[in-house]
PDB file of C-alpha atoms and ligand atoms in Angstrom:
ATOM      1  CA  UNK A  26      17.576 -14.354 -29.173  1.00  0.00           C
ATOM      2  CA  UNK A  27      15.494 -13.498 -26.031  1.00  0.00           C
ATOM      3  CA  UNK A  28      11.724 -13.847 -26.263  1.00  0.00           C
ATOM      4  CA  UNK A  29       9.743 -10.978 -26.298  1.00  0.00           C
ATOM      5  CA  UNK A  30       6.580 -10.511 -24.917  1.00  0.00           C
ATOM      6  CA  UNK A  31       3.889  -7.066 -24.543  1.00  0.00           C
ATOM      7  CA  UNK A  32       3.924  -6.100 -21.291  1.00  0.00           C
ATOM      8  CA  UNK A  33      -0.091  -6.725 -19.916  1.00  0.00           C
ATOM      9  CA  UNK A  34      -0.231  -3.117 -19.033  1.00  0.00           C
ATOM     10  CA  UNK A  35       1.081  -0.434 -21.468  1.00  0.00           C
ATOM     11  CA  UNK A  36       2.192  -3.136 -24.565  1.00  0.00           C
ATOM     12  CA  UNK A  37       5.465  -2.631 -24.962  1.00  0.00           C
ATOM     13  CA  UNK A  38       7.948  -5.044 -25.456  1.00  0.00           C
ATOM     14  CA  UNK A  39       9.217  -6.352 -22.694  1.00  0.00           C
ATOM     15  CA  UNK A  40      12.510  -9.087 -22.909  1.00  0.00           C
ATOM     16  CA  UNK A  41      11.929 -12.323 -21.309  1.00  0.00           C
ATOM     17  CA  UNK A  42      14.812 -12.806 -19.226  1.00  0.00           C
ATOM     18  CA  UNK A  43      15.783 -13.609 -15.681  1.00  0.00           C
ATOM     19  CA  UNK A  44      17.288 -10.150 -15.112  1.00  0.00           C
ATOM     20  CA  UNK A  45      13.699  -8.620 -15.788  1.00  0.00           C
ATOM     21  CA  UNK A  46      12.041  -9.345 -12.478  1.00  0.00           C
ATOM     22  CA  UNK A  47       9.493  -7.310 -13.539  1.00  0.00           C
ATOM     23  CA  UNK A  48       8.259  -9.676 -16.182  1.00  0.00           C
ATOM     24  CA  UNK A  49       6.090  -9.965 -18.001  1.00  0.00           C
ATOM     25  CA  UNK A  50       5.347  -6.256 -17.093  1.00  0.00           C
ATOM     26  CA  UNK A  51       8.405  -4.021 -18.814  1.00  0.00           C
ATOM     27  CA  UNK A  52       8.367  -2.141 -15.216  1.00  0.00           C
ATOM     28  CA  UNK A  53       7.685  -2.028 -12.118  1.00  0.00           C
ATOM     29  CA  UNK A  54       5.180   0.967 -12.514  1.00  0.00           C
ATOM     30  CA  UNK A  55       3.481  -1.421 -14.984  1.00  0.00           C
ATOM     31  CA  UNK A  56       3.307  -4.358 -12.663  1.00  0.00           C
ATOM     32  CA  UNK A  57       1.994  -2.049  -9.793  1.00  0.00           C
ATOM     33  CA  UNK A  58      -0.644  -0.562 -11.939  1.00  0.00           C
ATOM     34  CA  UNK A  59      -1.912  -4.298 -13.140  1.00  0.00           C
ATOM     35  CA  UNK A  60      -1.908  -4.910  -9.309  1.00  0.00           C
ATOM     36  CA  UNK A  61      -4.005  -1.906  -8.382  1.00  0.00           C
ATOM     37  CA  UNK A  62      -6.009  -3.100 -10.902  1.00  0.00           C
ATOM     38  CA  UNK A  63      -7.036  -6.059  -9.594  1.00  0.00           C
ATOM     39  CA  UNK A  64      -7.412  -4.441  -6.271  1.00  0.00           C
ATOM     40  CA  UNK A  65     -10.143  -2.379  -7.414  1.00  0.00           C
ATOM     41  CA  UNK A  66     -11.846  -4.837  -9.429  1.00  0.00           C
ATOM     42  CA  UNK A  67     -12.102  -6.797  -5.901  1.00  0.00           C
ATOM     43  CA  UNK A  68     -13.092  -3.339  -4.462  1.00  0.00           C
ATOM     44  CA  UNK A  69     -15.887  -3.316  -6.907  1.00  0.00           C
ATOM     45  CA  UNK A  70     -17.319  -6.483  -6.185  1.00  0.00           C
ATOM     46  CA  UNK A  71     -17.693  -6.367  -2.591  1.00  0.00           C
ATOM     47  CA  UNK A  72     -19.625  -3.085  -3.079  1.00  0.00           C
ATOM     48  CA  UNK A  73     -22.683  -4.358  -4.308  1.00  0.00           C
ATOM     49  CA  UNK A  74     -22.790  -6.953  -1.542  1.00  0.00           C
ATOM     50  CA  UNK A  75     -22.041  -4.931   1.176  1.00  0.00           C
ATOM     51  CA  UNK A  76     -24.784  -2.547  -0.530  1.00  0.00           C
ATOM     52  CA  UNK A  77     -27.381  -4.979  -0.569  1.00  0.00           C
ATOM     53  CA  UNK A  78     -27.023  -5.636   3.198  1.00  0.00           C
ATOM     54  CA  UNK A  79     -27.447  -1.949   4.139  1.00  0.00           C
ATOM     55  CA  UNK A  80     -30.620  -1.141   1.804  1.00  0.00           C
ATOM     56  CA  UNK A  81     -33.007   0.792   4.839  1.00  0.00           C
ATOM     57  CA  UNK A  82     -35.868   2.596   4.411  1.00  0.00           C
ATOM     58  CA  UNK A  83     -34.491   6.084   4.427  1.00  0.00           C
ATOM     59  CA  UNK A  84     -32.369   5.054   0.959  1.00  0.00           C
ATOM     60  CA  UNK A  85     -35.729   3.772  -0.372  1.00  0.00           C
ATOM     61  CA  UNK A  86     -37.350   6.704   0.479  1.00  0.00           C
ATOM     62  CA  UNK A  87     -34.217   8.666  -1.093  1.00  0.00           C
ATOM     63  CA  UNK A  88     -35.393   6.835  -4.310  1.00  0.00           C
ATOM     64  CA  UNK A  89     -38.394   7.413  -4.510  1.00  0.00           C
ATOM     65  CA  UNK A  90     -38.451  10.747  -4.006  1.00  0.00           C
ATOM     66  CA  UNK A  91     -35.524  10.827  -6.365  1.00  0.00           C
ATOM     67  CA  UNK A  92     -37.914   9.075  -9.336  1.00  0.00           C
ATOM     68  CA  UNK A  93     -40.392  11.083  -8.195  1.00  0.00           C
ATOM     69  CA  UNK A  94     -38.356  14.220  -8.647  1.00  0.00           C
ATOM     70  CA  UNK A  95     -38.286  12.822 -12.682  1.00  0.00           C
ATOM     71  CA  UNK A  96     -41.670  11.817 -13.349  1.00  0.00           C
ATOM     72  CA  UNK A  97     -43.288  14.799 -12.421  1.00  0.00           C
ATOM     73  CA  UNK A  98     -46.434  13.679 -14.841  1.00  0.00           C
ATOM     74  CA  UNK A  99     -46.627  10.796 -11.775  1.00  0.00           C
ATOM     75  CA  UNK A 100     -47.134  13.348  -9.097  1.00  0.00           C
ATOM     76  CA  UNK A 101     -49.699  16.137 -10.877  1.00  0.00           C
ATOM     77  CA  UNK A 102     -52.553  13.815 -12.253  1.00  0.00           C
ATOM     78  CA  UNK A 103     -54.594  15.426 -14.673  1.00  0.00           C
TER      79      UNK A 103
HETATM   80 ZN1   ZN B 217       4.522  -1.556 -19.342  1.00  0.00          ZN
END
């Protein structure tokens, strides 16, 4: 009796068996996604850091006239 294990991706059962080269994944579309998956997660991180190097003054000035823009109380003393 073959093993059975849920495929990372969508849960299904997927056979453990030498003909599934997919495995554990029960496809390929699975095993692709899972890998896309990982690719953005990587994607993700190296934003922030890449980010951090690039802060100039015109984006601080962006946010300040952005938080500006939503405390209007901050701009119109009484
Ligand atoms: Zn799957």
């Amino acid at each position: 009796m073959p093993l059975k294990v849920p495929c990372p991706t969508c849960n299904k059962d997927v056979l453990w068996q030498p003909e599934n080269t997919f495995r554990p994944f029960c496809s390929k579309r699975c095993q692709l996604i899972d890998l896309g998956e990982w690719a953005d997660e990587g994607h993700k991180i190296s934003q922030p850091i890449q980010g951090a190097t690039q802060v100039t003054e015109e984006m601080l000035d962006a946010l300040e006239d952005e938080f500006l823009q939503h405390n209007k109380f901050f701009v119109e003393p009484e």
